[in-house]
């Protein structure tokens, strides 16, 4: 009776962990980035550190139909700064469903292109002058957001920020997310699996010890 009960508990643990994996994979946002990791290239010299907080990426989150790009300091809108967000939606690495956002002097646009399963376009939206700053965040309304099948599960995200005060002197930061890489919003699925195996192993050992007694 006790053995059956223990096996039942093991199955519950396995089920719970599997559900947690599905949940993590289905909710990508927010995606966090290390701070003080801005790359500086000047001539032939390259360094990484606490440079230009206005381009140092903190996180990218999704709030309703709006992306929020958080930085260490207020984004700057001038000829020398540029911020881009490139997202491929719907959790399929072969998908061409894309939203591209561009912000800087002379750039303020969001474009979304979506396709159906037969490769026919279902949306092709483009809007200008909709991106704005709020404190240290860049607020980006997503064009045709309601037509995106699963906005919480994009398969590729690339955020790039850049400050180039002069030729040969460039500061930049990047946040890259890929579903196939296994990095899901700060979690590692292999770690979850290891936890699952350890718990199941511990319970199995206890069952054997009780059986020997």
PDB file of C-alpha atoms in Angstrom:
ATOM      1  CA  UNK A   1       0.000   0.000   0.000  1.00  0.00           C
ATOM      2  CA  UNK A   2       2.809   2.393   0.972  1.00  0.00           C
ATOM      3  CA  UNK A   3       4.762   1.457  -2.160  1.00  0.00           C
ATOM      4  CA  UNK A   4       1.767   2.244  -4.392  1.00  0.00           C
ATOM      5  CA  UNK A   5       1.301   5.549  -2.618  1.00  0.00           C
ATOM      6  CA  UNK A   6       4.963   6.457  -3.136  1.00  0.00           C
ATOM      7  CA  UNK A   7       4.773   5.619  -6.835  1.00  0.00           C
ATOM      8  CA  UNK A   8       1.684   7.797  -7.066  1.00  0.00           C
ATOM      9  CA  UNK A   9       3.602  10.695  -5.468  1.00  0.00           C
ATOM     10  CA  UNK A  10       6.470  10.224  -7.922  1.00  0.00           C
ATOM     11  CA  UNK A  11       4.016  10.462 -10.811  1.00  0.00           C
ATOM     12  CA  UNK A  12       2.600  13.676  -9.347  1.00  0.00           C
ATOM     13  CA  UNK A  13       6.105  15.157  -9.149  1.00  0.00           C
ATOM     14  CA  UNK A  14       6.794  14.207 -12.764  1.00  0.00           C
ATOM     15  CA  UNK A  15       3.494  15.680 -13.916  1.00  0.00           C
ATOM     16  CA  UNK A  16       4.133  18.917 -11.991  1.00  0.00           C
ATOM     17  CA  UNK A  17       7.593  19.357 -13.477  1.00  0.00           C
ATOM     18  CA  UNK A  18       6.327  18.674 -16.989  1.00  0.00           C
ATOM     19  CA  UNK A  19       3.640  21.310 -16.542  1.00  0.00           C
ATOM     20  CA  UNK A  20       6.258  23.788 -15.288  1.00  0.00           C
ATOM     21  CA  UNK A  21       8.365  23.173 -18.397  1.00  0.00           C
ATOM     22  CA  UNK A  22       5.408  23.817 -20.677  1.00  0.00           C
ATOM     23  CA  UNK A  23       4.555  26.962 -18.745  1.00  0.00           C
ATOM     24  CA  UNK A  24       8.086  28.350 -18.980  1.00  0.00           C
ATOM     25  CA  UNK A  25       8.316  27.610 -22.703  1.00  0.00           C
ATOM     26  CA  UNK A  26       4.953  29.255 -23.332  1.00  0.00           C
ATOM     27  CA  UNK A  27       5.819  32.514 -21.598  1.00  0.00           C
ATOM     28  CA  UNK A  28       9.009  33.993 -22.992  1.00  0.00           C
ATOM     29  CA  UNK A  29       8.597  37.527 -21.659  1.00  0.00           C
ATOM     30  CA  UNK A  30      10.152  39.274 -19.873  1.00  0.00           C
ATOM     31  CA  UNK A  31      13.658  38.643 -21.183  1.00  0.00           C
ATOM     32  CA  UNK A  32      16.448  40.072 -19.055  1.00  0.00           C
ATOM     33  CA  UNK A  33      19.916  41.154 -20.130  1.00  0.00           C
ATOM     34  CA  UNK A  34      23.117  41.629 -18.158  1.00  0.00           C
ATOM     35  CA  UNK A  35      23.904  45.263 -17.418  1.00  0.00           C
ATOM     36  CA  UNK A  36      27.237  47.059 -17.775  1.00  0.00           C
ATOM     37  CA  UNK A  37      27.961  44.902 -20.824  1.00  0.00           C
ATOM     38  CA  UNK A  38      28.069  47.580 -23.523  1.00  0.00           C
ATOM     39  CA  UNK A  39      30.711  46.886 -26.145  1.00  0.00           C
ATOM     40  CA  UNK A  40      33.007  49.742 -27.167  1.00  0.00           C
ATOM     41  CA  UNK A  41      34.977  49.562 -30.401  1.00  0.00           C
ATOM     42  CA  UNK A  42      37.454  52.345 -31.117  1.00  0.00           C
ATOM     43  CA  UNK A  43      39.869  51.713 -33.919  1.00  0.00           C
ATOM     44  CA  UNK A  44      41.357  48.263 -33.356  1.00  0.00           C
ATOM     45  CA  UNK A  45      40.565  48.180 -29.633  1.00  0.00           C
ATOM     46  CA  UNK A  46      37.484  46.493 -28.162  1.00  0.00           C
ATOM     47  CA  UNK A  47      36.287  46.600 -24.556  1.00  0.00           C
ATOM     48  CA  UNK A  48      33.111  45.775 -22.624  1.00  0.00           C
ATOM     49  CA  UNK A  49      31.830  47.526 -19.525  1.00  0.00           C
ATOM     50  CA  UNK A  50      29.808  50.336 -17.967  1.00  0.00           C
ATOM     51  CA  UNK A  51      29.495  52.649 -20.977  1.00  0.00           C
ATOM     52  CA  UNK A  52      26.602  54.733 -22.302  1.00  0.00           C
ATOM     53  CA  UNK A  53      23.747  53.695 -20.003  1.00  0.00           C
ATOM     54  CA  UNK A  54      21.194  55.043 -22.492  1.00  0.00           C
ATOM     55  CA  UNK A  55      21.916  52.043 -24.742  1.00  0.00           C
ATOM     56  CA  UNK A  56      22.579  49.457 -22.000  1.00  0.00           C
ATOM     57  CA  UNK A  57      19.701  46.966 -22.287  1.00  0.00           C
ATOM     58  CA  UNK A  58      18.032  45.819 -19.041  1.00  0.00           C
ATOM     59  CA  UNK A  59      15.038  43.845 -20.341  1.00  0.00           C
ATOM     60  CA  UNK A  60      12.398  43.430 -23.006  1.00  0.00           C
ATOM     61  CA  UNK A  61       8.831  42.799 -21.845  1.00  0.00           C
ATOM     62  CA  UNK A  62       5.388  42.517 -23.396  1.00  0.00           C
ATOM     63  CA  UNK A  63       2.571  44.512 -21.805  1.00  0.00           C
ATOM     64  CA  UNK A  64      -0.644  43.840 -23.703  1.00  0.00           C
ATOM     65  CA  UNK A  65      -0.066  44.896 -27.325  1.00  0.00           C
ATOM     66  CA  UNK A  66       3.019  46.906 -26.391  1.00  0.00           C
ATOM     67  CA  UNK A  67       6.712  46.060 -26.133  1.00  0.00           C
ATOM     68  CA  UNK A  68       8.702  47.771 -23.397  1.00  0.00           C
ATOM     69  CA  UNK A  69      12.451  48.005 -23.878  1.00  0.00           C
ATOM     70  CA  UNK A  70      14.016  48.936 -20.535  1.00  0.00           C
ATOM     71  CA  UNK A  71      17.440  50.579 -20.478  1.00  0.00           C
ATOM     72  CA  UNK A  72      19.717  51.801 -17.690  1.00  0.00           C
ATOM     73  CA  UNK A  73      19.038  55.422 -18.632  1.00  0.00           C
ATOM     74  CA  UNK A  74      16.611  57.413 -20.787  1.00  0.00           C
ATOM     75  CA  UNK A  75      16.891  56.549 -24.504  1.00  0.00           C
ATOM     76  CA  UNK A  76      18.356  59.327 -26.642  1.00  0.00           C
ATOM     77  CA  UNK A  77      16.789  60.430 -29.918  1.00  0.00           C
ATOM     78  CA  UNK A  78      19.473  61.965 -32.124  1.00  0.00           C
ATOM     79  CA  UNK A  79      21.629  61.285 -35.170  1.00  0.00           C
ATOM     80  CA  UNK A  80      24.088  59.139 -33.206  1.00  0.00           C
ATOM     81  CA  UNK A  81      21.720  56.763 -31.396  1.00  0.00           C
ATOM     82  CA  UNK A  82      19.645  53.918 -32.819  1.00  0.00           C
ATOM     83  CA  UNK A  83      17.454  51.214 -31.256  1.00  0.00           C
ATOM     84  CA  UNK A  84      16.010  48.226 -33.144  1.00  0.00           C
ATOM     85  CA  UNK A  85      13.850  45.257 -32.118  1.00  0.00           C
ATOM     86  CA  UNK A  86      13.384  42.342 -34.518  1.00  0.00           C
ATOM     87  CA  UNK A  87      10.929  39.553 -33.554  1.00  0.00           C
ATOM     88  CA  UNK A  88       9.840  36.356 -35.317  1.00  0.00           C
ATOM     89  CA  UNK A  89       6.560  35.094 -33.874  1.00  0.00           C
ATOM     90  CA  UNK A  90       4.560  31.900 -33.295  1.00  0.00           C
ATOM     91  CA  UNK A  91       7.240  29.595 -31.937  1.00  0.00           C
ATOM     92  CA  UNK A  92       8.172  28.073 -35.309  1.00  0.00           C
ATOM     93  CA  UNK A  93      11.798  28.422 -36.359  1.00  0.00           C
ATOM     94  CA  UNK A  94      10.693  28.327 -40.013  1.00  0.00           C
ATOM     95  CA  UNK A  95       8.164  31.106 -39.501  1.00  0.00           C
ATOM     96  CA  UNK A  96       8.445  34.382 -41.396  1.00  0.00           C
ATOM     97  CA  UNK A  97       5.901  36.131 -39.155  1.00  0.00           C
ATOM     98  CA  UNK A  98       7.865  39.198 -38.202  1.00  0.00           C
ATOM     99  CA  UNK A  99       7.689  42.529 -36.391  1.00  0.00           C
ATOM    100  CA  UNK A 100      10.506  45.023 -36.894  1.00  0.00           C
ATOM    101  CA  UNK A 101      10.842  48.186 -34.798  1.00  0.00           C
ATOM    102  CA  UNK A 102      13.267  51.043 -35.485  1.00  0.00           C
ATOM    103  CA  UNK A 103      13.894  54.161 -33.391  1.00  0.00           C
ATOM    104  CA  UNK A 104      16.425  56.981 -33.822  1.00  0.00           C
ATOM    105  CA  UNK A 105      16.802  60.360 -35.535  1.00  0.00           C
ATOM    106  CA  UNK A 106      14.957  59.923 -38.815  1.00  0.00           C
ATOM    107  CA  UNK A 107      13.649  56.508 -37.705  1.00  0.00           C
ATOM    108  CA  UNK A 108      10.432  55.829 -35.826  1.00  0.00           C
ATOM    109  CA  UNK A 109       8.519  52.920 -37.297  1.00  0.00           C
ATOM    110  CA  UNK A 110       6.966  49.526 -36.564  1.00  0.00           C
ATOM    111  CA  UNK A 111       6.235  46.959 -39.277  1.00  0.00           C
ATOM    112  CA  UNK A 112       4.484  43.583 -38.943  1.00  0.00           C
ATOM    113  CA  UNK A 113       4.171  40.937 -41.658  1.00  0.00           C
ATOM    114  CA  UNK A 114       2.147  37.757 -40.990  1.00  0.00           C
ATOM    115  CA  UNK A 115       1.517  34.691 -43.168  1.00  0.00           C
ATOM    116  CA  UNK A 116      -0.944  31.810 -43.028  1.00  0.00           C
ATOM    117  CA  UNK A 117      -0.059  28.104 -43.280  1.00  0.00           C
ATOM    118  CA  UNK A 118      -0.263  28.315 -47.088  1.00  0.00           C
ATOM    119  CA  UNK A 119       2.278  31.157 -47.206  1.00  0.00           C
ATOM    120  CA  UNK A 120      -0.338  33.755 -48.064  1.00  0.00           C
ATOM    121  CA  UNK A 121       0.013  37.158 -46.368  1.00  0.00           C
ATOM    122  CA  UNK A 122      -2.698  37.837 -43.790  1.00  0.00           C
ATOM    123  CA  UNK A 123      -1.297  41.120 -42.484  1.00  0.00           C
ATOM    124  CA  UNK A 124       1.169  43.723 -43.637  1.00  0.00           C
ATOM    125  CA  UNK A 125       1.014  46.674 -41.276  1.00  0.00           C
ATOM    126  CA  UNK A 126       3.314  49.675 -41.060  1.00  0.00           C
ATOM    127  CA  UNK A 127       3.075  52.662 -38.731  1.00  0.00           C
ATOM    128  CA  UNK A 128       5.346  55.640 -38.155  1.00  0.00           C
ATOM    129  CA  UNK A 129       5.873  57.927 -35.157  1.00  0.00           C
ATOM    130  CA  UNK A 130       4.283  55.526 -32.659  1.00  0.00           C
ATOM    131  CA  UNK A 131       7.388  54.635 -30.607  1.00  0.00           C
ATOM    132  CA  UNK A 132       8.019  56.908 -27.631  1.00  0.00           C
ATOM    133  CA  UNK A 133      10.095  57.115 -24.454  1.00  0.00           C
ATOM    134  CA  UNK A 134       8.807  56.838 -20.891  1.00  0.00           C
ATOM    135  CA  UNK A 135      11.492  57.296 -18.269  1.00  0.00           C
ATOM    136  CA  UNK A 136      14.237  54.809 -19.098  1.00  0.00           C
ATOM    137  CA  UNK A 137      11.952  52.739 -21.329  1.00  0.00           C
ATOM    138  CA  UNK A 138      11.215  52.695 -25.018  1.00  0.00           C
ATOM    139  CA  UNK A 139       7.494  52.012 -25.552  1.00  0.00           C
ATOM    140  CA  UNK A 140       6.663  50.216 -28.798  1.00  0.00           C
ATOM    141  CA  UNK A 141       3.012  49.580 -29.838  1.00  0.00           C
ATOM    142  CA  UNK A 142       2.936  46.440 -32.030  1.00  0.00           C
ATOM    143  CA  UNK A 143       1.183  46.802 -35.382  1.00  0.00           C
ATOM    144  CA  UNK A 144      -1.533  44.152 -36.002  1.00  0.00           C
ATOM    145  CA  UNK A 145      -0.925  42.644 -32.573  1.00  0.00           C
ATOM    146  CA  UNK A 146      -4.394  41.022 -32.468  1.00  0.00           C
ATOM    147  CA  UNK A 147      -3.508  38.908 -35.521  1.00  0.00           C
ATOM    148  CA  UNK A 148      -0.397  37.366 -33.966  1.00  0.00           C
ATOM    149  CA  UNK A 149      -1.319  33.794 -33.047  1.00  0.00           C
ATOM    150  CA  UNK A 150       0.842  33.369 -29.952  1.00  0.00           C
ATOM    151  CA  UNK A 151       2.634  36.591 -28.963  1.00  0.00           C
ATOM    152  CA  UNK A 152       3.969  35.059 -25.735  1.00  0.00           C
ATOM    153  CA  UNK A 153       5.950  32.456 -27.654  1.00  0.00           C
ATOM    154  CA  UNK A 154       8.217  34.059 -30.275  1.00  0.00           C
ATOM    155  CA  UNK A 155      11.045  31.880 -31.536  1.00  0.00           C
ATOM    156  CA  UNK A 156      13.586  34.622 -32.281  1.00  0.00           C
ATOM    157  CA  UNK A 157      14.188  38.059 -30.782  1.00  0.00           C
ATOM    158  CA  UNK A 158      17.105  40.353 -31.508  1.00  0.00           C
ATOM    159  CA  UNK A 159      17.414  43.744 -29.828  1.00  0.00           C
ATOM    160  CA  UNK A 160      20.293  46.006 -30.810  1.00  0.00           C
ATOM    161  CA  UNK A 161      21.223  49.441 -29.528  1.00  0.00           C
ATOM    162  CA  UNK A 162      23.993  51.637 -30.858  1.00  0.00           C
ATOM    163  CA  UNK A 163      25.746  54.935 -30.230  1.00  0.00           C
ATOM    164  CA  UNK A 164      28.319  56.088 -32.775  1.00  0.00           C
ATOM    165  CA  UNK A 165      29.653  59.568 -31.914  1.00  0.00           C
ATOM    166  CA  UNK A 166      32.174  59.424 -34.756  1.00  0.00           C
ATOM    167  CA  UNK A 167      33.536  57.121 -37.448  1.00  0.00           C
ATOM    168  CA  UNK A 168      35.575  54.317 -35.926  1.00  0.00           C
ATOM    169  CA  UNK A 169      34.133  54.909 -32.442  1.00  0.00           C
ATOM    170  CA  UNK A 170      31.049  52.775 -31.716  1.00  0.00           C
ATOM    171  CA  UNK A 171      29.193  51.684 -28.562  1.00  0.00           C
ATOM    172  CA  UNK A 172      26.638  48.875 -28.857  1.00  0.00           C
ATOM    173  CA  UNK A 173      24.595  46.369 -26.869  1.00  0.00           C
ATOM    174  CA  UNK A 174      22.599  43.320 -27.938  1.00  0.00           C
ATOM    175  CA  UNK A 175      19.929  41.065 -26.471  1.00  0.00           C
ATOM    176  CA  UNK A 176      19.449  37.819 -28.383  1.00  0.00           C
ATOM    177  CA  UNK A 177      16.819  35.165 -27.688  1.00  0.00           C
ATOM    178  CA  UNK A 178      16.311  31.927 -29.604  1.00  0.00           C
ATOM    179  CA  UNK A 179      13.870  29.187 -28.601  1.00  0.00           C
ATOM    180  CA  UNK A 180      16.156  26.450 -29.925  1.00  0.00           C
ATOM    181  CA  UNK A 181      19.029  27.702 -27.763  1.00  0.00           C
ATOM    182  CA  UNK A 182      17.212  26.498 -24.634  1.00  0.00           C
ATOM    183  CA  UNK A 183      17.378  29.900 -22.919  1.00  0.00           C
ATOM    184  CA  UNK A 184      13.853  30.751 -21.849  1.00  0.00           C
ATOM    185  CA  UNK A 185      13.407  33.988 -19.944  1.00  0.00           C
ATOM    186  CA  UNK A 186      16.313  33.346 -17.594  1.00  0.00           C
ATOM    187  CA  UNK A 187      15.608  29.632 -17.113  1.00  0.00           C
ATOM    188  CA  UNK A 188      17.298  26.533 -18.462  1.00  0.00           C
ATOM    189  CA  UNK A 189      15.080  23.564 -19.281  1.00  0.00           C
ATOM    190  CA  UNK A 190      17.980  21.107 -18.660  1.00  0.00           C
ATOM    191  CA  UNK A 191      18.173  22.390 -15.082  1.00  0.00           C
ATOM    192  CA  UNK A 192      14.496  21.599 -14.623  1.00  0.00           C
ATOM    193  CA  UNK A 193      15.027  18.109 -15.995  1.00  0.00           C
ATOM    194  CA  UNK A 194      17.949  17.518 -13.615  1.00  0.00           C
ATOM    195  CA  UNK A 195      15.729  18.577 -10.716  1.00  0.00           C
ATOM    196  CA  UNK A 196      13.073  16.135 -11.881  1.00  0.00           C
ATOM    197  CA  UNK A 197      15.571  13.258 -12.058  1.00  0.00           C
ATOM    198  CA  UNK A 198      17.022  14.060  -8.629  1.00  0.00           C
ATOM    199  CA  UNK A 199      13.629  14.146  -6.932  1.00  0.00           C
ATOM    200  CA  UNK A 200      12.523  10.910  -8.579  1.00  0.00           C
ATOM    201  CA  UNK A 201      15.837   9.290  -7.605  1.00  0.00           C
ATOM    202  CA  UNK A 202      15.595  10.339  -3.958  1.00  0.00           C
ATOM    203  CA  UNK A 203      12.065   8.994  -3.672  1.00  0.00           C
ATOM    204  CA  UNK A 204      13.067   5.720  -5.353  1.00  0.00           C
ATOM    205  CA  UNK A 205      15.952   5.250  -2.888  1.00  0.00           C
ATOM    206  CA  UNK A 206      13.623   5.806   0.064  1.00  0.00           C
ATOM    207  CA  UNK A 207      11.186   3.243  -1.319  1.00  0.00           C
ATOM    208  CA  UNK A 208      13.969   0.658  -1.647  1.00  0.00           C
ATOM    209  CA  UNK A 209      15.218   1.284   1.898  1.00  0.00           C
ATOM    210  CA  UNK A 210      11.733   0.813   3.312  1.00  0.00           C
ATOM    211  CA  UNK A 211      11.294  -2.345   1.255  1.00  0.00           C
ATOM    212  CA  UNK A 212      14.572  -3.793   2.643  1.00  0.00           C
ATOM    213  CA  UNK A 213      13.464  -3.092   6.217  1.00  0.00           C
TER     214      UNK A 213
END
